[in-house]
Amino acid sequence: MEYFAVTGGRPLEGSVAVHGAKNSALPILAATLLARGESVIHNCPDLTDVQTALEILTCLGCRVQREGNTLLVDTSCAHGIRVPDGLMGRMRASVLFLGALLAREGRAEAGWPGGCALGARPIDLHLAAFQALGAQVRDSGETIVCRGRTLQGTRLTFPIPSVGATENAMLAACGAEGVTILQNPAREPEIADLQGFLQAMGADVEGAGTERIIIRGGRPLRPASYRVMADRIVTATYLCSVASAGGEGIFTGTDGSHLLPVLEALAAAGCAIRREPGRIILRKDRPLGSVHITTGPYPAFPTDAQPLLAAALAGGAGESTITETIFDRRFRYVQGLNALGGSVRLEGNTAHITGRPLHGGQVTAPDLRGGAALVIAALGAEGESRITGLTHMDRGYQGLEDTLQKLGASIRRTKDKGT
Ligand code: EPZ
């Protein structure tokens, strides 16, 4: 079995580039189906969730090609309307192909999406959006069947600002006649990135990042070339790695403007942070102090970054709290932190963290960001750690161990003999 072998307790130092955002690339790859022809997507990270999206596009009849971090997606011969169950089950974002297929073909079928076990992850808001646009949606237990040859623009208010449901509604609305107004949409920066790609395709979409998104659908769209934004959660991962191990890191390809709550929390804990055009510099040379954060929809503190911050705080010297409001099973990593000597106590949806020196140990990643949190904690722990469950991390990080090695971390991917 593959695992990360980490020797912690040594400060990091160096400059690394942040790769493109998984949660931008995935909806943008689904959006390529809205036009016939070859789209070119730059800064697309090479990780297993993106690979899954490419396999879905191929199953639908597209021709895909990777040239480094550039993807060429030719949808000229795409004809499929069904996302294979095996691929659907690998990740949550597979559900986004339903909206794109509805817009392109007027029909879409798929099994239920998979993804990190963060608690209940219904897709009722996605399906309600399709129905509001006039599609018939049938859930036959294992399969979701959508039919909507003539989608009509509508006004739709989301009861909660769901990222995926907002993206799916935008995709489907591009294929609807007339104007669609999405009220109380999610405002994550990745949604603005999707809007940017749709606009490059000739779509009339505006308002991403605000309380109202307007789509004037029914126009023919063309393939486009687009550069995916930097991954803000990967940036937070690297920042928290230095905040845990100490030292100084320079992170290029981002200016932190989409990560302000995370930067504020790290500064409040005692890190010295400088933001410059195209890069962030973080220095940590004393034990982290206390911070109190509550996660929420953008622009609040991102749920994906709370495991990362918790890991850094666990090895600090403060009394902190992290309250999670988005997912009901987002603290599965806490068991691993405590196995590394952490003192983290859960009360309802709040983690109470008493910072203290951590020690090495053997832990298993429970999910994507929980696994990254265990790496962060191991980097700040005295001694050797062994972290299994790398398939989780490989879904959302391109070369995590390589990047950390560039910062001077002692981390390597290895496996037991004979496995
Ligand atoms: C996206 O997931 C991200 N994934 C997640 O990142 C991220 O944690 C999440 O947004 C919140 O920011 C991708 O973009 C691929 P939601 P998504 O719909 O769209 C409830 C990572 O680590 N809800 O905004 O699934 C839901 O249960 C991943 O990269 C419904 O009730 O999140 C949750 O409580 C993990 N019905 C809340 O809304 C629905 O139909 C927010 O979920 C949809 C969602």
CSV table of C-alpha atoms and ligand atoms in Angstrom, one decimal:
chain,number,residue,atom,x,y,z
A,1,MET,CA,0.0,0.0,0.0
A,2,GLU,CA,1.3,3.5,-0.9
A,3,TYR,CA,1.9,6.0,1.9
A,4,PHE,CA,3.7,9.2,2.6
A,5,ALA,CA,6.8,8.8,4.8
A,6,VAL,CA,7.2,12.2,6.6
A,7,THR,CA,10.0,13.3,8.9
A,8,GLY,CA,8.6,16.4,10.6
A,9,GLY,CA,9.9,19.1,12.9
A,10,ARG,CA,12.0,20.9,10.4
A,11,PRO,CA,11.2,24.4,9.1
A,12,LEU,CA,10.3,24.9,5.4
A,13,GLU,CA,11.9,27.4,3.0
A,14,GLY,CA,11.4,28.1,-0.6
A,15,SER,CA,9.2,29.3,-3.5
A,16,VAL,CA,6.6,27.2,-5.3
A,17,ALA,CA,3.9,27.9,-7.9
A,18,VAL,CA,0.2,27.1,-7.1
A,19,HIS,CA,-1.4,24.9,-9.7
A,20,GLY,CA,-4.8,25.5,-11.3
A,21,ALA,CA,-8.1,25.1,-9.4
A,22,LYS,CA,-9.7,21.6,-9.5
A,23,ASN,CA,-13.1,23.1,-8.6
A,24,SER,CA,-12.9,25.5,-11.5
A,25,ALA,CA,-11.5,23.0,-14.1
A,26,LEU,CA,-14.3,20.5,-13.4
A,27,PRO,CA,-17.3,22.7,-14.2
A,28,ILE,CA,-15.4,24.3,-17.1
A,29,LEU,CA,-14.7,20.8,-18.6
A,30,ALA,CA,-18.4,20.0,-18.4
A,31,ALA,CA,-19.1,23.4,-20.1
A,32,THR,CA,-17.0,22.4,-23.1
A,33,LEU,CA,-20.0,20.3,-24.1
A,34,LEU,CA,-22.1,23.4,-24.7
A,35,ALA,CA,-20.3,24.0,-28.1
A,36,ARG,CA,-19.2,21.8,-31.0
A,37,GLY,CA,-15.5,22.0,-31.7
A,38,GLU,CA,-12.2,22.1,-29.8
A,39,SER,CA,-11.8,24.1,-26.6
A,40,VAL,CA,-8.4,24.7,-25.0
A,41,ILE,CA,-8.2,24.9,-21.2
A,42,HIS,CA,-4.9,26.1,-19.8
A,43,ASN,CA,-3.5,25.7,-16.2
A,44,CYS,CA,-5.6,22.5,-15.7
A,45,PRO,CA,-4.1,20.5,-12.9
A,46,ASP,CA,-3.1,16.9,-13.5
A,47,LEU,CA,-5.0,15.0,-10.8
A,48,THR,CA,-7.4,12.1,-10.6
A,49,ASP,CA,-10.7,14.1,-10.5
A,50,VAL,CA,-9.7,16.0,-13.7
A,51,GLN,CA,-8.7,12.6,-15.2
A,52,THR,CA,-12.2,11.3,-14.3
A,53,ALA,CA,-13.8,14.3,-16.1
A,54,LEU,CA,-11.7,13.6,-19.2
A,55,GLU,CA,-12.9,9.9,-19.1
A,56,ILE,CA,-16.5,11.1,-18.9
A,57,LEU,CA,-16.0,13.4,-21.9
A,58,THR,CA,-14.4,10.5,-23.8
A,59,CYS,CA,-17.3,8.2,-23.0
A,60,LEU,CA,-19.6,10.9,-24.4
A,61,GLY,CA,-17.8,10.8,-27.7
A,62,CYS,CA,-15.3,13.7,-27.2
A,63,ARG,CA,-11.6,13.6,-28.2
A,64,VAL,CA,-9.4,14.8,-25.3
A,65,GLN,CA,-5.7,15.4,-25.2
A,66,ARG,CA,-3.4,16.7,-22.5
A,67,GLU,CA,-0.3,18.7,-23.3
A,68,GLY,CA,1.3,19.4,-19.9
A,69,ASN,CA,-1.3,21.5,-18.0
A,70,THR,CA,-3.2,22.4,-21.2
A,71,LEU,CA,-6.2,20.2,-22.2
A,72,LEU,CA,-7.6,20.1,-25.7
A,73,VAL,CA,-11.3,19.0,-25.7
A,74,ASP,CA,-12.9,18.4,-29.1
A,75,THR,CA,-16.7,17.9,-28.7
A,76,SER,CA,-17.5,17.8,-32.4
A,77,CYS,CA,-18.4,14.2,-32.4
A,78,ALA,CA,-19.9,14.0,-28.9
A,79,HIS,CA,-23.2,12.1,-29.0
A,80,GLY,CA,-23.7,10.4,-25.6
A,81,ILE,CA,-26.3,11.4,-23.0
A,82,ARG,CA,-25.4,9.0,-20.2
A,83,VAL,CA,-22.5,9.4,-17.7
A,84,PRO,CA,-21.3,5.9,-16.9
A,85,ASP,CA,-22.1,4.8,-13.3
A,86,GLY,CA,-18.4,3.9,-12.6
A,87,LEU,CA,-17.3,7.4,-13.4
A,88,MET,CA,-20.3,9.1,-11.8
A,89,GLY,CA,-19.5,7.4,-8.5
A,90,ARG,CA,-15.9,8.6,-8.3
A,91,MET,CA,-16.6,12.2,-7.6
A,92,ARG,CA,-19.2,14.7,-6.7
A,93,ALA,CA,-18.5,17.0,-9.7
A,94,SER,CA,-19.7,14.3,-12.2
A,95,VAL,CA,-23.2,15.7,-11.5
A,96,LEU,CA,-22.3,18.8,-13.4
A,97,PHE,CA,-22.4,16.8,-16.7
A,98,LEU,CA,-26.2,16.6,-16.2
A,99,GLY,CA,-26.6,20.3,-16.7
A,100,ALA,CA,-24.3,20.5,-19.7
A,101,LEU,CA,-25.9,17.5,-21.4
A,102,LEU,CA,-29.4,18.9,-20.8
A,103,ALA,CA,-28.3,22.1,-22.5
A,104,ARG,CA,-26.6,20.3,-25.4
A,105,GLU,CA,-28.8,17.3,-26.0
A,106,GLY,CA,-32.0,18.0,-24.2
A,107,ARG,CA,-31.5,14.7,-22.3
A,108,ALA,CA,-29.2,13.5,-19.6
A,109,GLU,CA,-28.9,10.3,-17.6
A,110,ALA,CA,-26.6,9.3,-14.7
A,111,GLY,CA,-26.2,7.3,-11.6
A,112,TRP,CA,-25.8,9.1,-8.2
A,113,PRO,CA,-22.6,11.1,-7.8
A,114,GLY,CA,-19.8,10.0,-5.4
A,115,GLY,CA,-17.2,12.2,-3.7
A,116,CYS,CA,-15.7,12.8,-0.3
A,117,ALA,CA,-17.9,11.4,2.6
A,118,LEU,CA,-18.5,14.7,4.2
A,119,GLY,CA,-22.0,13.8,5.4
A,120,ALA,CA,-25.3,14.0,3.5
A,121,ARG,CA,-24.6,15.4,0.0
A,122,PRO,CA,-28.0,15.5,-1.7
A,123,ILE,CA,-28.5,16.9,-5.2
A,124,ASP,CA,-32.1,18.0,-4.7
A,125,LEU,CA,-31.2,21.6,-5.5
A,126,HIS,CA,-29.6,20.6,-8.8
A,127,LEU,CA,-32.6,18.6,-9.9
A,128,ALA,CA,-35.0,21.4,-8.7
A,129,ALA,CA,-33.1,23.8,-10.9
A,130,PHE,CA,-33.5,21.6,-13.9
A,131,GLN,CA,-37.3,21.2,-13.2
A,132,ALA,CA,-37.6,25.0,-12.8
A,133,LEU,CA,-36.2,25.3,-16.4
A,134,GLY,CA,-38.9,23.0,-17.6
A,135,ALA,CA,-37.0,19.6,-17.6
A,136,GLN,CA,-38.7,16.4,-16.5
A,137,VAL,CA,-36.6,14.7,-13.9
A,138,ARG,CA,-37.1,11.1,-12.9
A,139,ASP,CA,-35.2,9.4,-10.1
A,140,SER,CA,-35.5,5.6,-10.5
A,141,GLY,CA,-33.4,4.9,-7.4
A,142,GLU,CA,-30.1,4.1,-9.2
A,143,THR,CA,-30.5,6.4,-12.1
A,144,ILE,CA,-31.4,10.0,-12.6
A,145,VAL,CA,-33.2,10.6,-16.0
A,146,CYS,CA,-33.6,14.2,-17.2
A,147,ARG,CA,-35.6,15.2,-20.3
A,148,GLY,CA,-35.9,18.8,-21.5
A,149,ARG,CA,-35.8,19.4,-25.2
A,150,THR,CA,-37.1,22.9,-24.9
A,151,LEU,CA,-35.8,24.5,-21.6
A,152,GLN,CA,-37.3,27.9,-20.7
A,153,GLY,CA,-35.6,30.6,-18.8
A,154,THR,CA,-36.9,31.1,-15.3
A,155,ARG,CA,-36.4,32.9,-12.0
A,156,LEU,CA,-34.9,30.6,-9.4
A,157,THR,CA,-34.1,31.3,-5.7
A,158,PHE,CA,-31.7,28.9,-4.0
A,159,PRO,CA,-32.7,28.2,-0.4
A,160,ILE,CA,-29.0,27.7,0.3
A,161,PRO,CA,-26.1,29.0,-1.8
A,162,SER,CA,-25.0,25.6,-3.2
A,163,VAL,CA,-21.8,25.7,-5.4
A,164,GLY,CA,-22.6,22.7,-7.5
A,165,ALA,CA,-26.3,23.5,-7.9
A,166,THR,CA,-25.4,27.1,-9.0
A,167,GLU,CA,-23.0,25.8,-11.6
A,168,ASN,CA,-25.5,23.2,-12.9
A,169,ALA,CA,-28.2,25.8,-13.2
A,170,MET,CA,-25.8,28.1,-15.1
A,171,LEU,CA,-24.9,25.3,-17.5
A,172,ALA,CA,-28.5,24.2,-18.2
A,173,ALA,CA,-29.8,27.8,-18.4
A,174,CYS,CA,-27.3,28.4,-21.3
A,175,GLY,CA,-29.5,25.9,-23.3
A,176,ALA,CA,-32.8,27.5,-22.2
A,177,GLU,CA,-34.8,30.0,-24.3
A,178,GLY,CA,-35.0,33.3,-22.6
A,179,VAL,CA,-33.7,34.8,-19.4
A,180,THR,CA,-32.8,32.9,-16.3
A,181,ILE,CA,-32.3,34.8,-13.0
A,182,LEU,CA,-30.6,32.9,-10.2
A,183,GLN,CA,-31.1,34.5,-6.8
A,184,ASN,CA,-29.0,33.6,-3.7
A,185,PRO,CA,-26.5,31.7,-5.8
A,186,ALA,CA,-23.1,30.6,-4.4
A,187,ARG,CA,-20.5,33.3,-4.8
A,188,GLU,CA,-17.3,31.2,-4.8
A,189,PRO,CA,-14.6,32.5,-7.2
A,190,GLU,CA,-14.7,29.2,-9.1
A,191,ILE,CA,-18.2,30.2,-10.2
A,192,ALA,CA,-16.8,33.5,-11.6
A,193,ASP,CA,-14.2,31.4,-13.4
A,194,LEU,CA,-17.0,29.2,-15.0
A,195,GLN,CA,-18.8,32.5,-16.0
A,196,GLY,CA,-15.5,33.7,-17.6
A,197,PHE,CA,-15.3,30.5,-19.7
A,198,LEU,CA,-19.0,30.7,-20.7
A,199,GLN,CA,-18.5,34.3,-21.8
A,200,ALA,CA,-15.5,33.3,-23.8
A,201,MET,CA,-17.8,30.8,-25.5
A,202,GLY,CA,-20.2,33.6,-26.4
A,203,ALA,CA,-22.7,33.0,-23.6
A,204,ASP,CA,-24.6,36.0,-22.2
A,205,VAL,CA,-23.9,35.4,-18.4
A,206,GLU,CA,-23.3,38.0,-15.8
A,207,GLY,CA,-23.4,38.5,-12.0
A,208,ALA,CA,-21.2,35.6,-10.8
A,209,GLY,CA,-20.0,36.5,-7.3
A,210,THR,CA,-23.0,38.7,-6.5
A,211,GLU,CA,-26.5,38.0,-5.2
A,212,ARG,CA,-27.9,37.5,-8.7
A,213,ILE,CA,-26.7,35.7,-11.8
A,214,ILE,CA,-28.4,36.4,-15.1
A,215,ILE,CA,-28.2,34.1,-18.1
A,216,ARG,CA,-29.7,34.9,-21.4
A,217,GLY,CA,-29.8,31.5,-23.0
A,218,GLY,CA,-30.6,29.9,-26.3
A,219,ARG,CA,-27.6,31.4,-28.2
A,220,PRO,CA,-25.3,29.2,-30.2
A,221,LEU,CA,-22.0,28.9,-28.4
A,222,ARG,CA,-18.5,28.4,-29.8
A,223,PRO,CA,-15.4,26.5,-28.4
A,224,ALA,CA,-13.1,28.8,-26.5
A,225,SER,CA,-9.6,29.0,-25.0
A,226,TYR,CA,-9.4,29.8,-21.3
A,227,ARG,CA,-6.9,29.8,-18.4
A,228,VAL,CA,-8.2,28.3,-15.1
A,229,MET,CA,-7.6,30.3,-11.9
A,230,ALA,CA,-5.1,29.2,-9.2
A,231,ASP,CA,-6.4,26.8,-6.7
A,232,ARG,CA,-7.2,28.7,-3.5
A,233,ILE,CA,-7.5,25.6,-1.3
A,234,VAL,CA,-4.2,24.2,-2.6
A,235,THR,CA,-2.7,27.7,-1.7
A,236,ALA,CA,-4.2,27.4,1.8
A,237,THR,CA,-2.6,23.9,2.0
A,238,TYR,CA,0.8,25.2,1.3
A,239,LEU,CA,0.4,28.2,3.6
A,240,CYS,CA,-0.8,26.0,6.5
A,241,SER,CA,2.2,23.7,5.9
A,242,VAL,CA,4.6,26.5,6.6
A,243,ALA,CA,2.4,27.7,9.5
A,244,SER,CA,2.7,24.2,10.9
A,245,ALA,CA,6.4,23.5,10.3
A,246,GLY,CA,7.8,27.0,10.6
A,247,GLY,CA,10.1,28.9,8.1
A,248,GLU,CA,9.1,30.9,5.1
A,249,GLY,CA,7.3,30.1,1.9
A,250,ILE,CA,6.7,32.2,-1.3
A,251,PHE,CA,3.6,31.1,-3.2
A,252,THR,CA,3.3,32.3,-6.8
A,253,GLY,CA,0.5,32.3,-9.3
A,254,THR,CA,-2.0,33.8,-6.8
A,255,ASP,CA,-2.3,37.0,-4.8
A,256,GLY,CA,-4.5,35.7,-2.1
A,257,SER,CA,-7.5,37.9,-2.9
A,258,HIS,CA,-9.8,34.9,-2.8
A,259,LEU,CA,-8.4,33.7,0.5
A,260,LEU,CA,-8.7,36.7,2.8
A,261,PRO,CA,-10.4,34.9,5.8
A,262,VAL,CA,-7.6,32.2,5.7
A,263,LEU,CA,-4.9,34.9,5.6
A,264,GLU,CA,-6.5,36.8,8.4
A,265,ALA,CA,-6.7,33.7,10.6
A,266,LEU,CA,-3.1,32.8,10.0
A,267,ALA,CA,-2.0,36.4,10.7
A,268,ALA,CA,-4.1,36.4,13.9
A,269,ALA,CA,-2.3,33.2,14.9
A,270,GLY,CA,1.0,34.9,14.6
A,271,CYS,CA,2.2,34.3,11.0
A,272,ALA,CA,3.8,37.3,9.1
A,273,ILE,CA,2.0,37.5,5.7
A,274,ARG,CA,2.8,39.7,2.8
A,275,ARG,CA,0.6,39.9,-0.4
A,276,GLU,CA,2.3,41.1,-3.5
A,277,PRO,CA,1.1,41.1,-7.2
A,278,GLY,CA,1.1,37.4,-8.2
A,279,ARG,CA,2.4,36.0,-4.9
A,280,ILE,CA,2.0,35.6,-1.2
A,281,ILE,CA,4.8,35.3,1.3
A,282,LEU,CA,4.2,33.7,4.7
A,283,ARG,CA,6.7,33.5,7.5
A,284,LYS,CA,6.2,31.7,10.8
A,285,ASP,CA,8.9,31.8,13.5
A,286,ARG,CA,7.0,31.3,16.8
A,287,PRO,CA,4.2,28.9,18.1
A,288,LEU,CA,0.8,29.7,16.7
A,289,GLY,CA,-1.6,31.5,19.0
A,290,SER,CA,-5.4,31.3,19.4
A,291,VAL,CA,-8.0,31.9,16.7
A,292,HIS,CA,-11.7,31.4,16.5
A,293,ILE,CA,-13.3,30.8,13.1
A,294,THR,CA,-16.7,29.7,11.7
A,295,THR,CA,-16.9,28.4,8.2
A,296,GLY,CA,-19.6,29.6,5.7
A,297,PRO,CA,-20.4,30.1,2.1
A,298,TYR,CA,-18.0,32.4,0.2
A,299,PRO,CA,-16.8,35.0,1.2
A,300,ALA,CA,-16.8,33.5,4.7
A,301,PHE,CA,-14.0,31.1,5.8
A,302,PRO,CA,-14.1,28.2,3.4
A,303,THR,CA,-15.1,24.8,4.7
A,304,ASP,CA,-12.3,23.2,2.6
A,305,ALA,CA,-9.6,25.1,4.5
A,306,GLN,CA,-10.8,24.4,8.0
A,307,PRO,CA,-9.0,21.0,8.3
A,308,LEU,CA,-5.9,22.6,7.0
A,309,LEU,CA,-5.9,25.4,9.6
A,310,ALA,CA,-6.9,23.0,12.4
A,311,ALA,CA,-3.8,20.9,11.7
A,312,ALA,CA,-1.5,23.9,12.0
A,313,LEU,CA,-3.2,25.1,15.2
A,314,ALA,CA,-3.0,21.6,16.8
A,315,GLY,CA,0.8,21.9,16.9
A,316,GLY,CA,0.7,25.5,18.1
A,317,ALA,CA,0.4,27.0,21.6
A,318,GLY,CA,-3.1,28.5,21.6
A,319,GLU,CA,-6.7,27.6,22.6
A,320,SER,CA,-8.7,27.8,19.4
A,321,THR,CA,-12.2,26.9,18.1
A,322,ILE,CA,-13.3,26.0,14.6
A,323,THR,CA,-17.1,25.8,13.9
A,324,GLU,CA,-18.2,24.0,10.8
A,325,THR,CA,-21.6,25.1,9.2
A,326,ILE,CA,-21.5,23.5,5.8
A,327,PHE,CA,-21.0,19.7,6.1
A,328,ASP,CA,-22.0,17.5,9.0
A,329,ARG,CA,-19.0,15.1,8.8
A,330,ARG,CA,-16.1,17.4,8.1
A,331,PHE,CA,-14.2,16.6,11.3
A,332,ARG,CA,-13.2,13.0,10.4
A,333,TYR,CA,-9.5,14.1,10.4
A,334,VAL,CA,-9.6,14.9,14.1
A,335,GLN,CA,-8.9,11.3,15.1
A,336,GLY,CA,-5.7,11.4,13.0
A,337,LEU,CA,-4.6,14.8,14.6
A,338,ASN,CA,-5.0,13.3,18.1
A,339,ALA,CA,-3.1,10.2,17.1
A,340,LEU,CA,-0.2,12.6,16.3
A,341,GLY,CA,-0.4,14.0,19.8
A,342,GLY,CA,-3.0,16.7,19.1
A,343,SER,CA,-5.6,17.7,21.7
A,344,VAL,CA,-8.7,18.4,19.7
A,345,ARG,CA,-12.1,17.9,21.3
A,346,LEU,CA,-15.4,17.9,19.3
A,347,GLU,CA,-18.6,19.5,20.8
A,348,GLY,CA,-21.3,19.4,18.2
A,349,ASN,CA,-20.1,21.2,15.1
A,350,THR,CA,-17.2,22.9,16.9
A,351,ALA,CA,-13.7,21.6,17.4
A,352,HIS,CA,-11.9,22.9,20.5
A,353,ILE,CA,-8.1,22.8,19.8
A,354,THR,CA,-5.5,23.0,22.6
A,355,GLY,CA,-2.2,23.5,20.8
A,356,ARG,CA,0.7,21.5,21.9
A,357,PRO,CA,3.8,19.8,20.4
A,358,LEU,CA,2.9,16.9,18.1
A,359,HIS,CA,4.8,13.7,17.6
A,360,GLY,CA,5.0,11.3,14.6
A,361,GLY,CA,2.6,8.4,14.1
A,362,GLN,CA,0.7,6.2,11.7
A,363,VAL,CA,-2.5,7.8,10.3
A,364,THR,CA,-5.0,7.3,7.4
A,365,ALA,CA,-6.5,10.1,5.3
A,366,PRO,CA,-10.3,10.1,5.8
A,367,ASP,CA,-11.0,12.3,2.7
A,368,LEU,CA,-9.3,14.8,0.5
A,369,ARG,CA,-8.8,17.8,2.7
A,370,GLY,CA,-8.6,15.7,5.9
A,371,GLY,CA,-5.7,13.8,4.3
A,372,ALA,CA,-3.9,17.1,3.5
A,373,ALA,CA,-4.5,18.2,7.1
A,374,LEU,CA,-2.7,15.1,8.4
A,375,VAL,CA,0.3,15.9,6.1
A,376,ILE,CA,0.3,19.4,7.5
A,377,ALA,CA,0.3,18.1,11.1
A,378,ALA,CA,3.1,15.6,10.3
A,379,LEU,CA,5.3,18.3,8.9
A,380,GLY,CA,5.1,20.1,12.3
A,381,ALA,CA,5.4,17.0,14.4
A,382,GLU,CA,8.7,15.8,15.9
A,383,GLY,CA,9.7,12.4,14.3
A,384,GLU,CA,8.5,10.0,11.6
A,385,SER,CA,4.9,9.7,10.4
A,386,ARG,CA,3.3,7.4,7.9
A,387,ILE,CA,0.2,8.6,6.1
A,388,THR,CA,-2.0,6.2,4.1
A,389,GLY,CA,-5.0,6.9,1.9
A,390,LEU,CA,-3.1,8.8,-0.8
A,391,THR,CA,-5.9,8.2,-3.3
A,392,HIS,CA,-7.9,10.9,-1.5
A,393,MET,CA,-5.1,13.4,-1.8
A,394,ASP,CA,-4.4,12.5,-5.4
A,395,ARG,CA,-7.9,13.6,-6.3
A,396,GLY,CA,-7.2,17.2,-5.4
A,397,TYR,CA,-3.4,17.8,-5.4
A,398,GLN,CA,-1.0,17.7,-8.3
A,399,GLY,CA,2.3,16.5,-6.9
A,400,LEU,CA,1.7,17.5,-3.3
A,401,GLU,CA,4.8,15.7,-2.0
A,402,ASP,CA,7.0,17.2,-4.9
A,403,THR,CA,5.9,20.7,-4.0
A,404,LEU,CA,6.5,20.2,-0.3
A,405,GLN,CA,9.9,18.7,-1.1
A,406,LYS,CA,10.7,21.9,-3.0
A,407,LEU,CA,10.0,23.7,0.3
A,408,GLY,CA,12.6,21.5,2.0
A,409,ALA,CA,10.1,19.1,3.6
A,410,SER,CA,11.2,15.5,4.2
A,411,ILE,CA,8.2,13.7,2.6
A,412,ARG,CA,8.3,10.9,0.1
A,413,ARG,CA,5.7,8.6,-1.5
A,414,THR,CA,6.6,5.0,-1.0
A,415,LYS,CA,5.0,1.6,-0.3
A,416,ASP,CA,5.5,-1.6,1.6
A,417,LYS,CA,7.6,-4.2,-0.1
A,418,GLY,CA,5.5,-6.7,-2.1
A,419,THR,CA,2.4,-4.5,-2.1
B,1,EPZ,C1,-18.3,22.2,-3.7
B,1,EPZ,O1,-19.1,21.0,-3.4
B,1,EPZ,C2,-16.9,21.8,-3.7
B,1,EPZ,N1,-16.7,20.7,-4.7
B,1,EPZ,C3,-16.5,21.3,-2.3
B,1,EPZ,O2,-15.1,21.0,-2.4
B,1,EPZ,C4,-16.7,22.4,-1.3
B,1,EPZ,O3,-16.5,21.9,0.0
B,1,EPZ,C5,-18.2,22.8,-1.4
B,1,EPZ,O4,-18.5,23.2,-2.7
B,1,EPZ,C6,-18.5,23.9,-0.4
B,1,EPZ,O5,-17.7,25.0,-0.7
B,1,EPZ,C7,-16.6,21.1,-6.0
B,1,EPZ,O6,-16.7,22.2,-6.4
B,1,EPZ,C8,-16.3,19.9,-7.0
B,1,EPZ,P1,-22.5,22.6,-2.0
B,1,EPZ,P2,-20.7,21.0,-3.5
B,1,EPZ,O7,-23.5,22.2,-3.0
B,1,EPZ,O8,-21.1,21.7,-4.7
B,1,EPZ,C9,-26.0,21.1,0.7
B,1,EPZ,C10,-13.1,19.7,-2.2
B,1,EPZ,O9,-12.5,19.4,-1.1
B,1,EPZ,N2,-26.7,20.8,-0.6
B,1,EPZ,O10,-22.1,24.1,-2.0
B,1,EPZ,O11,-21.1,19.6,-3.4
B,1,EPZ,C11,-24.8,20.2,0.9
B,1,EPZ,O12,-25.2,19.0,1.6
B,1,EPZ,C12,-14.6,19.7,-2.2
B,1,EPZ,O13,-12.6,20.2,-3.2
B,1,EPZ,C13,-28.0,20.4,-0.5
B,1,EPZ,O14,-28.6,20.3,0.5
B,1,EPZ,O15,-21.1,21.8,-2.2
B,1,EPZ,C14,-24.0,21.1,1.8
B,1,EPZ,O16,-24.4,21.0,3.1
B,1,EPZ,C15,-15.2,19.0,-0.9
B,1,EPZ,N3,-28.7,20.0,-1.7
B,1,EPZ,C16,-24.2,22.5,1.3
B,1,EPZ,O17,-25.4,22.4,0.5
B,1,EPZ,C17,-28.0,20.1,-2.9
B,1,EPZ,O18,-28.7,19.8,-4.0
B,1,EPZ,C18,-23.1,23.1,0.4
B,1,EPZ,O19,-22.9,22.1,-0.6
B,1,EPZ,C19,-26.7,20.5,-2.9
B,1,EPZ,C20,-26.1,20.9,-1.8
